[in-house]
mmCIF file of C-alpha atoms and ligand atoms in Angstrom:
data_model
loop_
_atom_site.group_PDB
_atom_site.id
_atom_site.type_symbol
_atom_site.label_atom_id
_atom_site.label_comp_id
_atom_site.label_asym_id
_atom_site.label_seq_id
_atom_site.Cartn_x
_atom_site.Cartn_y
_atom_site.Cartn_z
ATOM 1 C CA MET A 1 -50.503 158.748 84.241
ATOM 2 C CA SER A 2 -51.553 158.690 87.892
ATOM 3 C CA LYS A 3 -48.887 159.040 90.552
ATOM 4 C CA PRO A 4 -47.886 155.934 92.561
ATOM 5 C CA LYS A 5 -49.644 155.750 95.934
ATOM 6 C CA VAL A 6 -47.150 155.798 98.813
ATOM 7 C CA ILE A 7 -47.935 155.215 102.505
ATOM 8 C CA VAL A 8 -45.430 156.512 105.058
ATOM 9 C CA SER A 9 -45.441 154.985 108.557
ATOM 10 C CA ARG A 10 -44.153 157.964 110.633
ATOM 11 C CA ARG A 11 -43.542 161.707 110.364
ATOM 12 C CA TRP A 12 -40.514 162.492 108.183
ATOM 13 C CA PRO A 13 -38.711 165.872 108.025
ATOM 14 C CA GLU A 14 -41.046 168.480 106.547
ATOM 15 C CA GLU A 15 -38.780 169.113 103.567
ATOM 16 C CA VAL A 16 -38.948 165.445 102.593
ATOM 17 C CA GLU A 17 -42.701 165.175 103.147
ATOM 18 C CA ARG A 18 -43.186 168.227 100.900
ATOM 19 C CA HIS A 19 -40.966 166.773 98.178
ATOM 20 C CA MET A 20 -42.608 163.349 98.381
ATOM 21 C CA THR A 21 -46.036 164.904 98.123
ATOM 22 C CA SER A 22 -44.984 166.654 94.923
ATOM 23 C CA VAL A 23 -43.849 163.438 93.215
ATOM 24 C CA PHE A 24 -46.182 160.775 94.626
ATOM 25 C CA ASP A 25 -49.735 160.429 95.871
ATOM 26 C CA VAL A 26 -48.676 160.255 99.538
ATOM 27 C CA GLN A 27 -50.516 159.269 102.698
ATOM 28 C CA LEU A 28 -48.525 160.767 105.569
ATOM 29 C CA ASN A 29 -48.821 159.835 109.229
ATOM 30 C CA GLU A 30 -49.470 163.220 110.767
ATOM 31 C CA THR A 31 -50.040 161.793 114.252
ATOM 32 C CA ASP A 32 -46.610 160.072 114.191
ATOM 33 C CA VAL A 33 -48.152 157.204 116.173
ATOM 34 C CA PRO A 34 -46.474 153.877 115.182
ATOM 35 C CA MET A 35 -48.653 151.729 112.926
ATOM 36 C CA THR A 36 -50.039 148.438 114.250
ATOM 37 C CA PRO A 37 -49.395 145.201 112.325
ATOM 38 C CA GLY A 38 -53.021 145.419 111.142
ATOM 39 C CA GLU A 39 -52.459 148.943 109.828
ATOM 40 C CA MET A 40 -49.262 147.896 108.049
ATOM 41 C CA LYS A 41 -51.130 145.006 106.406
ATOM 42 C CA ALA A 42 -53.924 147.350 105.309
ATOM 43 C CA ALA A 43 -51.248 149.693 103.923
ATOM 44 C CA LEU A 44 -49.695 146.878 101.877
ATOM 45 C CA GLN A 45 -53.172 146.155 100.474
ATOM 46 C CA SER A 46 -53.896 149.718 99.417
ATOM 47 C CA CYS A 47 -50.699 151.366 98.112
ATOM 48 C CA ASP A 48 -47.945 150.883 95.551
ATOM 49 C CA ALA A 49 -45.100 151.610 97.986
ATOM 50 C CA PHE A 50 -44.978 151.279 101.766
ATOM 51 C CA CYS A 51 -42.302 153.238 103.657
ATOM 52 C CA PRO A 52 -41.622 151.970 107.179
ATOM 53 C CA THR A 53 -38.782 152.998 109.473
ATOM 54 C CA VAL A 54 -36.358 150.879 111.497
ATOM 55 C CA THR A 55 -38.806 150.627 114.418
ATOM 56 C CA ASP A 56 -41.652 149.087 112.384
ATOM 57 C CA PRO A 57 -41.530 145.272 112.568
ATOM 58 C CA VAL A 58 -42.279 144.288 108.993
ATOM 59 C CA ASN A 59 -42.305 140.586 109.787
ATOM 60 C CA ALA A 60 -43.454 137.473 107.945
ATOM 61 C CA ASP A 61 -47.002 137.868 109.271
ATOM 62 C CA VAL A 62 -47.284 141.440 107.942
ATOM 63 C CA LEU A 63 -45.637 140.499 104.640
ATOM 64 C CA GLY A 64 -47.871 137.454 104.245
ATOM 65 C CA VAL A 65 -50.985 139.634 103.914
ATOM 66 C CA ASP A 66 -53.506 138.513 101.267
ATOM 67 C CA ASN A 67 -53.566 140.279 97.912
ATOM 68 C CA PRO A 68 -51.030 143.065 98.503
ATOM 69 C CA THR A 69 -51.019 145.936 96.015
ATOM 70 C CA ALA A 70 -47.650 147.276 97.228
ATOM 71 C CA LYS A 71 -44.662 146.288 95.150
ATOM 72 C CA ILE A 72 -41.869 148.026 97.001
ATOM 73 C CA ILE A 73 -41.000 148.581 100.666
ATOM 74 C CA GLY A 74 -38.797 151.660 100.864
ATOM 75 C CA SER A 75 -37.460 151.586 104.397
ATOM 76 C CA ASN A 76 -36.143 154.780 105.965
ATOM 77 C CA GLY A 77 -32.905 153.693 107.683
ATOM 78 C CA VAL A 78 -29.817 151.668 106.910
ATOM 79 C CA GLY A 79 -30.514 148.750 109.264
ATOM 80 C CA PHE A 80 -32.920 146.138 107.982
ATOM 81 C CA ASN A 81 -33.271 143.608 110.790
ATOM 82 C CA HIS A 82 -36.856 144.874 111.292
ATOM 83 C CA ILE A 83 -37.812 143.426 107.897
ATOM 84 C CA ASP A 84 -38.016 139.706 107.194
ATOM 85 C CA LEU A 85 -36.140 139.802 103.895
ATOM 86 C CA ASP A 86 -36.774 136.121 103.118
ATOM 87 C CA ALA A 87 -40.520 136.605 103.552
ATOM 88 C CA ALA A 88 -40.393 139.822 101.518
ATOM 89 C CA LYS A 89 -38.566 138.073 98.700
ATOM 90 C CA ALA A 90 -40.956 135.117 98.779
ATOM 91 C CA ALA A 91 -43.918 137.482 98.584
ATOM 92 C CA GLY A 92 -42.319 139.331 95.649
ATOM 93 C CA PHE A 93 -41.665 142.697 97.338
ATOM 94 C CA CYS A 94 -38.647 144.790 96.400
ATOM 95 C CA VAL A 95 -37.034 146.151 99.611
ATOM 96 C CA THR A 96 -34.663 149.111 99.849
ATOM 97 C CA ASN A 97 -32.789 150.876 102.682
ATOM 98 C CA THR A 98 -30.785 154.125 103.007
ATOM 99 C CA PRO A 99 -27.041 153.404 103.367
ATOM 100 C CA GLU A 100 -24.158 155.897 103.074
ATOM 101 C CA VAL A 101 -26.005 159.101 103.942
ATOM 102 C CA LEU A 102 -25.940 158.403 107.689
ATOM 103 C CA THR A 103 -22.409 157.033 107.958
ATOM 104 C CA ASP A 104 -20.704 160.161 109.297
ATOM 105 C CA CYS A 105 -23.401 161.138 111.765
ATOM 106 C CA THR A 106 -23.580 157.634 113.235
ATOM 107 C CA ALA A 107 -19.790 157.513 113.618
ATOM 108 C CA ASP A 108 -19.984 160.947 115.260
ATOM 109 C CA ILE A 109 -22.438 159.580 117.831
ATOM 110 C CA ALA A 110 -20.200 156.563 118.521
ATOM 111 C CA MET A 111 -17.260 158.951 119.071
ATOM 112 C CA ASN A 112 -19.476 161.171 121.190
ATOM 113 C CA LEU A 113 -20.445 158.207 123.402
ATOM 114 C CA LEU A 114 -16.805 157.176 123.716
ATOM 115 C CA LEU A 115 -15.669 160.658 124.759
ATOM 116 C CA THR A 116 -18.640 161.221 127.055
ATOM 117 C CA VAL A 117 -18.206 158.011 128.989
ATOM 118 C CA ALA A 118 -14.397 158.203 129.136
ATOM 119 C CA ARG A 119 -14.200 161.869 130.160
ATOM 120 C CA ARG A 120 -17.345 161.750 132.336
ATOM 121 C CA THR A 121 -18.824 164.764 130.585
ATOM 122 C CA GLY A 122 -22.468 163.696 130.994
ATOM 123 C CA GLU A 123 -21.838 163.332 134.684
ATOM 124 C CA GLY A 124 -20.007 166.681 134.750
ATOM 125 C CA GLU A 125 -22.907 168.408 133.007
ATOM 126 C CA ARG A 126 -25.358 167.041 135.585
ATOM 127 C CA HIS A 127 -22.945 168.135 138.333
ATOM 128 C CA VAL A 128 -22.951 171.758 137.157
ATOM 129 C CA ARG A 129 -26.701 171.902 136.538
ATOM 130 C CA SER A 130 -27.466 170.502 139.991
ATOM 131 C CA ASN A 131 -25.362 173.256 141.605
ATOM 132 C CA SER A 132 -23.038 170.618 143.114
ATOM 133 C CA TRP A 133 -19.810 172.063 141.676
ATOM 134 C CA THR A 134 -17.599 173.608 144.338
ATOM 135 C CA GLY A 135 -14.669 174.483 142.083
ATOM 136 C CA TRP A 136 -11.561 173.076 140.354
ATOM 137 C CA ARG A 137 -9.385 170.714 142.329
ATOM 138 C CA PRO A 138 -6.647 168.241 141.287
ATOM 139 C CA THR A 139 -8.714 165.139 142.015
ATOM 140 C CA HIS A 140 -12.094 166.274 140.762
ATOM 141 C CA MET A 141 -14.011 164.003 138.339
ATOM 142 C CA MET A 142 -10.966 162.373 136.786
ATOM 143 C CA GLY A 143 -11.837 160.291 133.763
ATOM 144 C CA THR A 144 -9.890 158.219 131.269
ATOM 145 C CA LYS A 145 -7.593 159.660 128.593
ATOM 146 C CA VAL A 146 -8.716 158.834 125.049
ATOM 147 C CA THR A 147 -5.849 160.039 122.849
ATOM 148 C CA GLY A 148 -3.370 157.294 122.021
ATOM 149 C CA LYS A 149 -5.511 154.426 123.359
ATOM 150 C CA THR A 150 -6.637 151.302 121.472
ATOM 151 C CA ILE A 151 -10.085 151.108 119.874
ATOM 152 C CA GLY A 152 -11.476 147.727 118.834
ATOM 153 C CA LEU A 153 -14.200 147.691 116.202
ATOM 154 C CA ILE A 154 -16.615 144.758 115.955
ATOM 155 C CA GLY A 155 -17.486 144.826 112.259
ATOM 156 C CA PHE A 156 -15.690 146.979 109.692
ATOM 157 C CA GLY A 157 -18.388 148.305 107.391
ATOM 158 C CA ARG A 158 -18.921 151.936 106.421
ATOM 159 C CA ILE A 159 -19.736 153.259 109.896
ATOM 160 C CA ALA A 160 -16.882 151.355 111.543
ATOM 161 C CA ARG A 161 -14.468 152.740 108.957
ATOM 162 C CA ALA A 162 -15.720 156.276 109.604
ATOM 163 C CA MET A 163 -15.146 155.607 113.301
ATOM 164 C CA ALA A 164 -11.647 154.257 112.545
ATOM 165 C CA LYS A 165 -10.893 157.463 110.632
ATOM 166 C CA ARG A 166 -11.946 159.625 113.585
ATOM 167 C CA CYS A 167 -10.006 157.505 116.072
ATOM 168 C CA HIS A 168 -6.832 157.152 114.004
ATOM 169 C CA PHE A 169 -6.511 160.626 112.509
ATOM 170 C CA GLY A 170 -8.298 162.606 115.222
ATOM 171 C CA PHE A 171 -7.192 160.866 118.402
ATOM 172 C CA ASP A 172 -4.000 159.080 117.421
ATOM 173 C CA MET A 173 -5.529 155.776 118.517
ATOM 174 C CA LYS A 174 -4.455 152.287 117.572
ATOM 175 C CA VAL A 175 -7.317 150.740 115.605
ATOM 176 C CA LEU A 176 -8.125 147.012 115.728
ATOM 177 C CA PHE A 177 -11.078 145.351 114.044
ATOM 178 C CA HIS A 178 -12.674 142.037 113.251
ATOM 179 C CA ASP A 179 -15.038 141.497 110.344
ATOM 180 C CA PRO A 180 -15.919 138.198 108.665
ATOM 181 C CA TYR A 181 -15.597 140.056 105.349
ATOM 182 C CA PRO A 182 -12.438 142.134 105.916
ATOM 183 C CA PRO A 183 -11.305 144.848 103.501
ATOM 184 C CA SER A 184 -8.065 144.598 101.555
ATOM 185 C CA ALA A 185 -4.878 145.091 103.558
ATOM 186 C CA GLU A 186 -4.328 148.425 101.724
ATOM 187 C CA ASP A 187 -7.813 149.718 102.657
ATOM 188 C CA ALA A 188 -7.268 148.760 106.298
ATOM 189 C CA ALA A 189 -3.783 150.296 106.323
ATOM 190 C CA ALA A 190 -5.139 153.566 104.915
ATOM 191 C CA LEU A 191 -7.154 153.893 108.132
ATOM 192 C CA GLY A 192 -4.276 152.725 110.308
ATOM 193 C CA ALA A 193 -6.346 149.648 111.148
ATOM 194 C CA GLU A 194 -5.120 146.158 112.036
ATOM 195 C CA ALA A 195 -7.308 143.120 111.319
ATOM 196 C CA CYS A 196 -7.720 140.637 114.191
ATOM 197 C CA GLY A 197 -8.472 136.986 113.567
ATOM 198 C CA SER A 198 -11.408 136.912 116.001
ATOM 199 C CA VAL A 199 -13.820 139.045 118.006
ATOM 200 C CA ASP A 200 -12.188 137.641 121.143
ATOM 201 C CA GLU A 201 -8.825 139.081 120.129
ATOM 202 C CA VAL A 202 -10.399 142.519 119.623
ATOM 203 C CA LEU A 203 -12.094 142.295 123.035
ATOM 204 C CA ALA A 204 -8.896 141.263 124.816
ATOM 205 C CA ARG A 205 -6.654 143.945 123.288
ATOM 206 C CA SER A 206 -8.856 147.051 123.312
ATOM 207 C CA ASP A 207 -9.313 149.944 125.723
ATOM 208 C CA PHE A 208 -12.571 150.817 123.946
ATOM 209 C CA VAL A 209 -14.746 148.329 122.066
ATOM 210 C CA SER A 210 -17.234 149.810 119.601
ATOM 211 C CA ILE A 211 -19.937 147.656 118.027
ATOM 212 C CA HIS A 212 -20.610 148.158 114.307
ATOM 213 C CA CYS A 213 -22.062 144.845 113.156
ATOM 214 C CA PRO A 214 -25.662 144.394 112.001
ATOM 215 C CA GLY A 215 -28.302 143.179 114.447
ATOM 216 C CA GLY A 216 -30.334 140.005 113.972
ATOM 217 C CA LYS A 217 -29.905 136.323 114.626
ATOM 218 C CA ASP A 218 -26.220 136.068 113.633
ATOM 219 C CA THR A 219 -25.072 138.640 116.189
ATOM 220 C CA TYR A 220 -27.793 138.228 118.849
ATOM 221 C CA HIS A 221 -26.176 138.668 122.305
ATOM 222 C CA LEU A 222 -22.699 138.478 120.796
ATOM 223 C CA MET A 223 -21.685 140.516 123.831
ATOM 224 C CA ASN A 224 -22.890 138.093 126.492
ATOM 225 C CA ARG A 225 -21.332 137.294 129.872
ATOM 226 C CA GLU A 226 -18.465 135.342 128.237
ATOM 227 C CA GLY A 227 -17.759 138.074 125.703
ATOM 228 C CA LEU A 228 -17.792 140.833 128.304
ATOM 229 C CA ALA A 229 -15.431 138.804 130.493
ATOM 230 C CA LYS A 230 -12.882 138.868 127.654
ATOM 231 C CA MET A 231 -12.681 142.670 127.796
ATOM 232 C CA GLN A 232 -10.143 144.387 130.036
ATOM 233 C CA PRO A 233 -11.432 145.732 133.381
ATOM 234 C CA HIS A 234 -10.503 149.307 132.409
ATOM 235 C CA ALA A 235 -12.225 149.025 128.998
ATOM 236 C CA PHE A 236 -15.436 150.700 127.822
ATOM 237 C CA LEU A 237 -18.115 149.234 125.539
ATOM 238 C CA ILE A 238 -19.791 151.490 122.941
ATOM 239 C CA ASN A 239 -22.904 150.519 120.973
ATOM 240 C CA SER A 240 -24.365 152.644 118.199
ATOM 241 C CA ALA A 241 -25.403 149.649 116.056
ATOM 242 C CA ARG A 242 -28.256 147.478 117.344
ATOM 243 C CA GLY A 243 -29.366 146.823 120.910
ATOM 244 C CA ASP A 244 -29.773 143.070 120.621
ATOM 245 C CA VAL A 245 -26.025 142.591 120.024
ATOM 246 C CA ILE A 246 -25.603 143.058 123.799
ATOM 247 C CA ASP A 247 -27.215 140.851 126.466
ATOM 248 C CA PRO A 248 -28.475 143.611 128.808
ATOM 249 C CA ALA A 249 -28.511 141.406 131.928
ATOM 250 C CA ALA A 250 -24.890 140.392 131.295
ATOM 251 C CA LEU A 251 -23.894 144.019 130.716
ATOM 252 C CA ILE A 252 -25.490 145.154 133.982
ATOM 253 C CA GLU A 253 -23.702 142.333 135.807
ATOM 254 C CA ALA A 254 -20.363 143.228 134.157
ATOM 255 C CA LEU A 255 -20.740 146.894 135.111
ATOM 256 C CA ASN A 256 -21.716 146.029 138.685
ATOM 257 C CA ASN A 257 -18.835 143.567 139.081
ATOM 258 C CA GLY A 258 -16.203 145.828 137.533
ATOM 259 C CA THR A 259 -15.663 143.366 134.676
ATOM 260 C CA ILE A 260 -15.587 146.451 132.433
ATOM 261 C CA ALA A 261 -15.261 150.144 133.307
ATOM 262 C CA GLY A 262 -18.304 151.611 131.583
ATOM 263 C CA ALA A 263 -20.552 151.733 128.545
ATOM 264 C CA GLY A 264 -21.931 154.225 126.054
ATOM 265 C CA LEU A 265 -25.197 153.112 124.490
ATOM 266 C CA ASP A 266 -27.351 154.660 121.757
ATOM 267 C CA VAL A 267 -29.402 151.504 121.107
ATOM 268 C CA PHE A 268 -31.065 148.960 123.396
ATOM 269 C CA GLU A 269 -32.672 145.581 123.161
ATOM 270 C CA GLY A 270 -36.420 146.219 123.444
ATOM 271 C CA GLU A 271 -35.983 150.004 123.102
ATOM 272 C CA PRO A 272 -37.420 152.466 124.014
ATOM 273 C CA ALA A 273 -37.465 150.531 127.304
ATOM 274 C CA VAL A 274 -34.107 150.944 129.071
ATOM 275 C CA PRO A 275 -33.288 148.930 132.219
ATOM 276 C CA ASP A 276 -33.518 151.030 135.395
ATOM 277 C CA ALA A 277 -30.214 149.494 136.542
ATOM 278 C CA LEU A 278 -28.420 151.212 133.642
ATOM 279 C CA LYS A 279 -30.134 154.528 134.340
ATOM 280 C CA SER A 280 -28.789 154.523 137.882
ATOM 281 C CA MET A 281 -25.111 154.056 136.860
ATOM 282 C CA GLU A 282 -22.862 157.098 136.423
ATOM 283 C CA ASN A 283 -20.360 155.125 134.335
ATOM 284 C CA VAL A 284 -22.957 154.535 131.628
ATOM 285 C CA VAL A 285 -24.003 157.047 128.969
ATOM 286 C CA LEU A 286 -27.471 156.552 127.517
ATOM 287 C CA LEU A 287 -28.826 158.157 124.341
ATOM 288 C CA PRO A 288 -32.225 157.698 122.647
ATOM 289 C CA HIS A 289 -31.074 156.157 119.315
ATOM 290 C CA LEU A 290 -29.682 159.426 117.948
ATOM 291 C CA GLY A 291 -27.084 158.012 115.516
ATOM 292 C CA SER A 292 -28.554 159.535 112.369
ATOM 293 C CA ALA A 293 -30.447 162.345 114.091
ATOM 294 C CA SER A 294 -29.119 165.467 112.403
ATOM 295 C CA VAL A 295 -31.403 167.536 110.169
ATOM 296 C CA GLU A 296 -29.051 167.112 107.216
ATOM 297 C CA THR A 297 -28.883 163.340 107.587
ATOM 298 C CA ARG A 298 -32.581 162.742 108.252
ATOM 299 C CA VAL A 299 -33.441 164.812 105.168
ATOM 300 C CA ALA A 300 -30.865 162.892 103.116
ATOM 301 C CA MET A 301 -32.303 159.574 104.336
ATOM 302 C CA GLY A 302 -35.825 160.563 103.321
ATOM 303 C CA MET A 303 -34.631 161.807 99.927
ATOM 304 C CA ARG A 304 -32.783 158.529 99.441
ATOM 305 C CA VAL A 305 -36.076 156.662 99.909
ATOM 306 C CA VAL A 306 -37.696 158.953 97.330
ATOM 307 C CA ASP A 307 -34.821 158.211 94.907
ATOM 308 C CA ASN A 308 -35.268 154.467 95.413
ATOM 309 C CA LEU A 309 -39.029 154.629 94.788
ATOM 310 C CA THR A 310 -38.563 156.905 91.782
ATOM 311 C CA ALA A 311 -36.098 154.479 90.195
ATOM 312 C CA PHE A 312 -38.388 151.533 90.931
ATOM 313 C CA PHE A 313 -41.448 153.170 89.361
ATOM 314 C CA ALA A 314 -39.332 154.156 86.341
ATOM 315 C CA GLY A 315 -38.649 150.455 85.802
ATOM 316 C CA GLU A 316 -35.049 150.691 87.020
ATOM 317 C CA THR A 317 -33.287 148.801 89.807
ATOM 318 C CA PRO A 318 -33.186 151.046 92.890
ATOM 319 C CA GLN A 319 -29.611 151.757 93.999
ATOM 320 C CA ASP A 320 -30.296 150.400 97.500
ATOM 321 C CA LYS A 321 -32.206 147.243 96.595
ATOM 322 C CA LEU A 322 -31.781 144.578 99.301
ATOM 323 C CA VAL A 323 -34.068 141.955 97.711
HETATM 324 C C1 LIG B 1 -30.623 152.977 110.988
HETATM 325 O O1 LIG B 1 -30.818 153.689 109.992
HETATM 326 O O2 LIG B 1 -30.549 151.766 110.916
HETATM 327 C C2 LIG B 1 -30.441 153.660 112.301
HETATM 328 O O3 LIG B 1 -30.454 152.837 113.371
HETATM 329 C C3 LIG B 1 -31.394 154.814 112.455
HETATM 330 O O4 LIG B 1 -30.739 155.826 111.811
#
């Protein structure tokens, strides 16, 4: 029996590409140049499985292509707001993602952003490298203490819970959260976490607010001017989830006005473009969407896609089926 034909939209870790090539008839993207909508449509018309990543907009137009041969879209990443799931379902595609394997690394990046912005370590690093450091002194580069403070989590899924674990057990922090689908009281208590009745309550009570909800229309600009104004002036906003949850113009205004103290951002609306205003602020830490970027995790994500496709072509339901 011939192997299923798989088209991959970007370079994946070498180990995964090698493994994929041994189990499927794979067309890799050796140039790593993002595919155009036209190229994604052509892919859907010439393979059995198409594997995009979280930066490929697999929208209704792409999914509405005539006479697709692809049956499954095995996306590499946990987020799925780049895929129009309704259109995919209507067109009969199975869609999968890669949850679980990136939970710890993404929580690590959220914690990293929190520590970096609070303790001014990015700024300190630049200070040393630019030969500006003149020596220790009692008032030099004082930041904000993290241990014992209050973290507020917007959303309480896997990554938020991993963040809660780090904050509660590692930094003795009080953990607040809001999620429309909260866990049981016992599960929350095991992480030392207290459920709040609303996002506003989390914003008002926290020293650090960390976003862990999905992107998309339901959470678009959740952190707008009104939301930011509900945070405390000494509080920091952390985003390792999706850029469009924050209104960038409102964030810049809030940082300029002292409405909040600072921000740590791994994701941006319209990334990879990042507003120049943010780049010029020392109280903002900016990372290039590194949440899952460890070798171990990126390999595990790729292997998870292979597992999903393998199950699908064996006639089973892939473990990460979204539709
Ligand atoms: C995802 O998987 O959704 C991340 O944003 C990239 O790791």
